[in-house]
mmCIF file of C-alpha atoms in Angstrom:
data_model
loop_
_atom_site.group_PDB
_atom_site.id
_atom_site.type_symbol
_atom_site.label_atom_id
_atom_site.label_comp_id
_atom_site.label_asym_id
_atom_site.label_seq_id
_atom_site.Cartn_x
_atom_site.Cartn_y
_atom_site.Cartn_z
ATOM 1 C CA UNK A 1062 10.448 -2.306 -12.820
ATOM 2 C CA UNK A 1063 11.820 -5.055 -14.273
ATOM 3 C CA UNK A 1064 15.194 -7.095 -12.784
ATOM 4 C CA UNK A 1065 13.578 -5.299 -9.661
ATOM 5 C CA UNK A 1066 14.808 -1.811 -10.027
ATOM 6 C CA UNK A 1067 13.144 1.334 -9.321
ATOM 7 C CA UNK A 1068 13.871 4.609 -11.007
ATOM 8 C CA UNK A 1069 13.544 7.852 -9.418
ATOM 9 C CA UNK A 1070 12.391 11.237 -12.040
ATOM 10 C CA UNK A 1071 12.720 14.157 -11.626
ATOM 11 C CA UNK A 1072 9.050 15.129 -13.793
ATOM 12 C CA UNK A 1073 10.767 18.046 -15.358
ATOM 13 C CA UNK A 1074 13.251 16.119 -16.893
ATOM 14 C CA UNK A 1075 11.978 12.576 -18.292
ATOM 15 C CA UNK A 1076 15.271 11.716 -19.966
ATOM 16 C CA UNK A 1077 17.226 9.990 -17.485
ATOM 17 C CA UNK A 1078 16.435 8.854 -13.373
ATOM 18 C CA UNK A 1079 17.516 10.963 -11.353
ATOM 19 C CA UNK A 1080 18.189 7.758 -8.530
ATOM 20 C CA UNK A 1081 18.293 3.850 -9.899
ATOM 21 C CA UNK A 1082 18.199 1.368 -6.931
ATOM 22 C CA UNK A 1083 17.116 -2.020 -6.677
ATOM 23 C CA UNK A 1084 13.854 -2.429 -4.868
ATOM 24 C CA UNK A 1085 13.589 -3.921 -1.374
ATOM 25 C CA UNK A 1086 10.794 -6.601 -2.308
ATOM 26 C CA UNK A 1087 12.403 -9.724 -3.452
ATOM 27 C CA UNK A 1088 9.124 -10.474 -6.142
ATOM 28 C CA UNK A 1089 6.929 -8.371 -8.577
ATOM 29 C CA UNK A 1090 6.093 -4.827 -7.834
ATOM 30 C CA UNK A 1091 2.492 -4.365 -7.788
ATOM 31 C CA UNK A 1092 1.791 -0.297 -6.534
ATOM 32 C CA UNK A 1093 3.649 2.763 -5.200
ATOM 33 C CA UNK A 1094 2.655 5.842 -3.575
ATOM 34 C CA UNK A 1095 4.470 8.367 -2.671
ATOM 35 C CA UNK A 1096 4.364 10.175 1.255
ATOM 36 C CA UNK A 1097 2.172 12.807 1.754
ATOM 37 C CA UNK A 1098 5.080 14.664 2.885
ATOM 38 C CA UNK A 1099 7.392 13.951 0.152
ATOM 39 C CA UNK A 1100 10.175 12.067 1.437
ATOM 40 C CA UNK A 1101 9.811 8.835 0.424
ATOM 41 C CA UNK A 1102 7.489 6.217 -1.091
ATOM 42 C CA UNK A 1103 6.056 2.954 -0.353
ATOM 43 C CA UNK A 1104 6.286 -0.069 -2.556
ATOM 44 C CA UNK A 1105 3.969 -3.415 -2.840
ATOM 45 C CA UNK A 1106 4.534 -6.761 -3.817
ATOM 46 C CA UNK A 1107 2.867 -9.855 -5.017
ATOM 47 C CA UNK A 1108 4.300 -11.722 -2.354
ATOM 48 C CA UNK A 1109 2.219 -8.983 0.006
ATOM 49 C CA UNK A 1110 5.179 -7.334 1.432
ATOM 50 C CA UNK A 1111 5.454 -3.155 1.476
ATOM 51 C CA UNK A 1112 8.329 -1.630 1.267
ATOM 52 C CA UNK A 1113 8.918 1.760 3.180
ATOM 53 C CA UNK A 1114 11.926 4.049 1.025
ATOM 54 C CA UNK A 1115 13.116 7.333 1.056
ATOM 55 C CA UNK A 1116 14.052 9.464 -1.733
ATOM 56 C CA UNK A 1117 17.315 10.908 0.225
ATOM 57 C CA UNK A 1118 19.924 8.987 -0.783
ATOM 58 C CA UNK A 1119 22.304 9.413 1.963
ATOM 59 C CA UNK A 1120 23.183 6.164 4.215
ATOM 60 C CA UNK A 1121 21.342 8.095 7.468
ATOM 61 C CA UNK A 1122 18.241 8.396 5.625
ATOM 62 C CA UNK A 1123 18.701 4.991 3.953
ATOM 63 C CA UNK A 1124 19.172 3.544 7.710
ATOM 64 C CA UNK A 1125 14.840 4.218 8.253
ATOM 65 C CA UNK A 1126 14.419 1.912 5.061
ATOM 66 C CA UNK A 1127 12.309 -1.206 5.805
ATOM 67 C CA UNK A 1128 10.319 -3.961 4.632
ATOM 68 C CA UNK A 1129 7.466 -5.393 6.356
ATOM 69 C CA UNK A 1130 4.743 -8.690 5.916
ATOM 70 C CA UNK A 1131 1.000 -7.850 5.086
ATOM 71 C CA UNK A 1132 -2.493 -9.511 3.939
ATOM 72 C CA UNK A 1133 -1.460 -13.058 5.363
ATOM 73 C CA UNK A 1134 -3.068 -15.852 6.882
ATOM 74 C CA UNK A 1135 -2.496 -18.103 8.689
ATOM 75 C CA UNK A 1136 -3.819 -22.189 8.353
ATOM 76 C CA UNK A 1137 -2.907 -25.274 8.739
ATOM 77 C CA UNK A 1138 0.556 -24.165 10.421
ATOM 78 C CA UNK A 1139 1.334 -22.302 6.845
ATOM 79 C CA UNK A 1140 0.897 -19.027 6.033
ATOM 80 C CA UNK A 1141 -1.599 -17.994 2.875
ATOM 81 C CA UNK A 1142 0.107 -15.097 1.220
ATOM 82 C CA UNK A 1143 -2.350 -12.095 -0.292
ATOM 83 C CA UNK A 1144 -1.223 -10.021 -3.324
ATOM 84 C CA UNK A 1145 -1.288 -6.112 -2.237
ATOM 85 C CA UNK A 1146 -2.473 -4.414 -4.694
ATOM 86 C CA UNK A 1147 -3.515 -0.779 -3.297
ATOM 87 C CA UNK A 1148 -2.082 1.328 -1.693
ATOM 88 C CA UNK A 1149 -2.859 5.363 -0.349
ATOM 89 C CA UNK A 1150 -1.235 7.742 2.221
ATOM 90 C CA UNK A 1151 -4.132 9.880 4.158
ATOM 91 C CA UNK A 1152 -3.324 13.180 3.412
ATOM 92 C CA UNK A 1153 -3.557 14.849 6.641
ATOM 93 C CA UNK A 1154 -1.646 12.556 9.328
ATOM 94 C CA UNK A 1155 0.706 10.889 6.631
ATOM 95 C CA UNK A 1156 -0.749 7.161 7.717
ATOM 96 C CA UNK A 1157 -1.206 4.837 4.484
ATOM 97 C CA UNK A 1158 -3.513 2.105 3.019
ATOM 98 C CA UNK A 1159 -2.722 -1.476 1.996
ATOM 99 C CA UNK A 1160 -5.836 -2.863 -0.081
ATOM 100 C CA UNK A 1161 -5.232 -6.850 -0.831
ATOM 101 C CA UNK A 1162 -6.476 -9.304 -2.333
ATOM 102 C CA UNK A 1163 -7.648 -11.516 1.093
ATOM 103 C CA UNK A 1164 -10.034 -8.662 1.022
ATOM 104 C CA UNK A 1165 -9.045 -6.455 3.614
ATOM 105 C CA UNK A 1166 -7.806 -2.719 3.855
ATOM 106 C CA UNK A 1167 -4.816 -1.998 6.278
ATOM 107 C CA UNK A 1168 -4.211 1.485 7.978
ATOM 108 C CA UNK A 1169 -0.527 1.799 8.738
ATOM 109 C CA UNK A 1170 2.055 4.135 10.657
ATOM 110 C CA UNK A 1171 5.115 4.353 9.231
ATOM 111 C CA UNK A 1172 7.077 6.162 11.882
ATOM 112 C CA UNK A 1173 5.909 3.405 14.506
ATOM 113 C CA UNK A 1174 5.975 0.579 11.786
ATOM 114 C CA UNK A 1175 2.279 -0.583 13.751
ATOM 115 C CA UNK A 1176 -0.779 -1.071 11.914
ATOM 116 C CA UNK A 1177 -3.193 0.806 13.185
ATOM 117 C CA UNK A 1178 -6.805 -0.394 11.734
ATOM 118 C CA UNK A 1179 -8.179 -3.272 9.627
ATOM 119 C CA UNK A 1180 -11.210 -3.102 7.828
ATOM 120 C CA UNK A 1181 -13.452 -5.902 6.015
ATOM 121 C CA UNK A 1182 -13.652 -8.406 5.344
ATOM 122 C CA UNK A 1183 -15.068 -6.829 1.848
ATOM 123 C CA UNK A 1184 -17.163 -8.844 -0.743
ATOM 124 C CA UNK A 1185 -13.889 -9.620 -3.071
ATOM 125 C CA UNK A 1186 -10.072 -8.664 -3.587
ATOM 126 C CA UNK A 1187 -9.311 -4.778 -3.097
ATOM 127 C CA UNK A 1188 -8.279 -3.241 -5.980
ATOM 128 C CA UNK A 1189 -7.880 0.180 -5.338
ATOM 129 C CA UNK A 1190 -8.027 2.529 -2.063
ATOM 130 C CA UNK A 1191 -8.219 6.731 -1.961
ATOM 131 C CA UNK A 1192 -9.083 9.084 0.829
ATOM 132 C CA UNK A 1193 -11.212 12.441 0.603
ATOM 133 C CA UNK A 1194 -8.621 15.727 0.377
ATOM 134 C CA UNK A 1195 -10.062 16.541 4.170
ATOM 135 C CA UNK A 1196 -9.254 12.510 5.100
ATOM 136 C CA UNK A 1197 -12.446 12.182 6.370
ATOM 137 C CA UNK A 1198 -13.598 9.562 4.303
ATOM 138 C CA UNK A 1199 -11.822 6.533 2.824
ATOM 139 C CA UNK A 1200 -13.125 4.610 -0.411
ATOM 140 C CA UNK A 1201 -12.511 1.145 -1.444
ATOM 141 C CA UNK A 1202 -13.222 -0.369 -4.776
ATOM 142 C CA UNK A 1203 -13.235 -4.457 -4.619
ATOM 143 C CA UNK A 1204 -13.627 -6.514 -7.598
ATOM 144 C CA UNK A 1205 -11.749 -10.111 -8.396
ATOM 145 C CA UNK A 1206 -8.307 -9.032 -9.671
ATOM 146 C CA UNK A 1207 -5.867 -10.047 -12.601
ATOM 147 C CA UNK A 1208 -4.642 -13.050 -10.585
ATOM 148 C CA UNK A 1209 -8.417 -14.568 -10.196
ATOM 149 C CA UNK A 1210 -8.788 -16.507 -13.524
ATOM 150 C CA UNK A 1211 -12.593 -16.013 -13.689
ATOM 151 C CA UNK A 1212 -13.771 -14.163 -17.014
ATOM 152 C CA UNK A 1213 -16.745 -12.996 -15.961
ATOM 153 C CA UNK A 1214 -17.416 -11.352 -12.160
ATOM 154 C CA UNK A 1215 -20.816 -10.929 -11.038
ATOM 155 C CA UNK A 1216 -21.744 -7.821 -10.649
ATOM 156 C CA UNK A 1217 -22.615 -7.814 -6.954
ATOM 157 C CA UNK A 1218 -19.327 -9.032 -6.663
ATOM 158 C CA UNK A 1219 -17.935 -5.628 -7.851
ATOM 159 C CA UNK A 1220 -18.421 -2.145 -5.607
ATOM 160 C CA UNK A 1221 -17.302 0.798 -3.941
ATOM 161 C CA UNK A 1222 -17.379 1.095 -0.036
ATOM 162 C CA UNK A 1223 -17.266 4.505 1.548
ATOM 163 C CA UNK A 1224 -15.976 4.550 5.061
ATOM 164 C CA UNK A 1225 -16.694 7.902 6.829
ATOM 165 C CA UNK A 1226 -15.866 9.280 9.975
ATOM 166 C CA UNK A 1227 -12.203 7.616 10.145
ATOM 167 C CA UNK A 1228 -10.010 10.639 10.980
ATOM 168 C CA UNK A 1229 -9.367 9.719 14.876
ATOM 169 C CA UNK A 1230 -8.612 6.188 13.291
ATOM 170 C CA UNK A 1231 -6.039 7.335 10.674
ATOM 171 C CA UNK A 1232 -4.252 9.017 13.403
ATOM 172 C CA UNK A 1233 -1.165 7.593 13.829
ATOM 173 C CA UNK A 1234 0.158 6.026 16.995
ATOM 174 C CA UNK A 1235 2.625 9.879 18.704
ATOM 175 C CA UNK A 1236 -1.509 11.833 18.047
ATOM 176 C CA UNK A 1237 -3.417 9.045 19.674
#
């Protein structure tokens, strides 16, 4: 994704994109996922911005296209800015993850661009973030990540968190 572009494949056809556009994140891609429903994809940054696209190249469908801010805090009047480095849609209500590395996991609803749940503070940066096929359960893997310069990471300091029981909270905001 260098010089910020993105290119679109069609899988049976590796050879050329089948879509080339530049990416709405000004800095570093760091995951996409694609929808649950297959219209579009979300993108994450370094700068912990997502990106919300659509594969539909036509200017109505390029209209719902936004960006948004994530994994910040704020001190000192300044905000601290959180890499985002996972990301997951739920696969029944279409609702996705943000996993960063301030250590928390966001639940977000595209359609109302609202967050709907935060979760953690977990032991270290989230590195990765997956729901069960029935979206019952959501599991979060935190370890220090590729921007930490530590070597070595204790291993309490590394682990996977199951949260169960979440499917009234990955609702998003029309089911609630």
């Amino acid at each position: 994704m260098a010089d910020r572009h993105i290119a679109i494949h069609d899988l049976r056809k590796l050879d050329k994109p089948v879509q080339l556009r530049e990416s709405s994140l000004k800095f570093m891609t760091r995951r996409v996922a694609c929808m649950a429903d297959d219209i579009g994809f979300v993108t994450s940054s370094i700068e912990g911005r997502v990106a919300v696209d659509y594969f539909d190249p036509s200017p109505q469908a390029q209209s719902n296209k936004y960006a948004f801010k994530s994994h910040r805090q704020s001190a000192d009047g300044s905000d601290i800015i959180y890499p985002i480095n996972a990301l997951a849609f739920h696969p029944i209500y279409g609702t996705f993850a943000t996993g960063g590395s301030d250590g928390f996991v966001n639940l977000w609803d595209a359609n109302a661009k609202k967050r709907i749940k935060s979760y953690g503070k977990f032991k270290n940066s989230v590195q990765a973030v997956a729901f069960s096929d029935d979206g019952d359960t959501m599991a979060v893997a935190y370890s220090r990540g590729p921007e930490e310069a530590h070597p070595i990471t204790p291993s309490d300091d590394i682990g996977v968190d199951l949260k169960k029981n979440i499917m009234n909270e990955a609702k998003p905001k029309k089911l609630q």
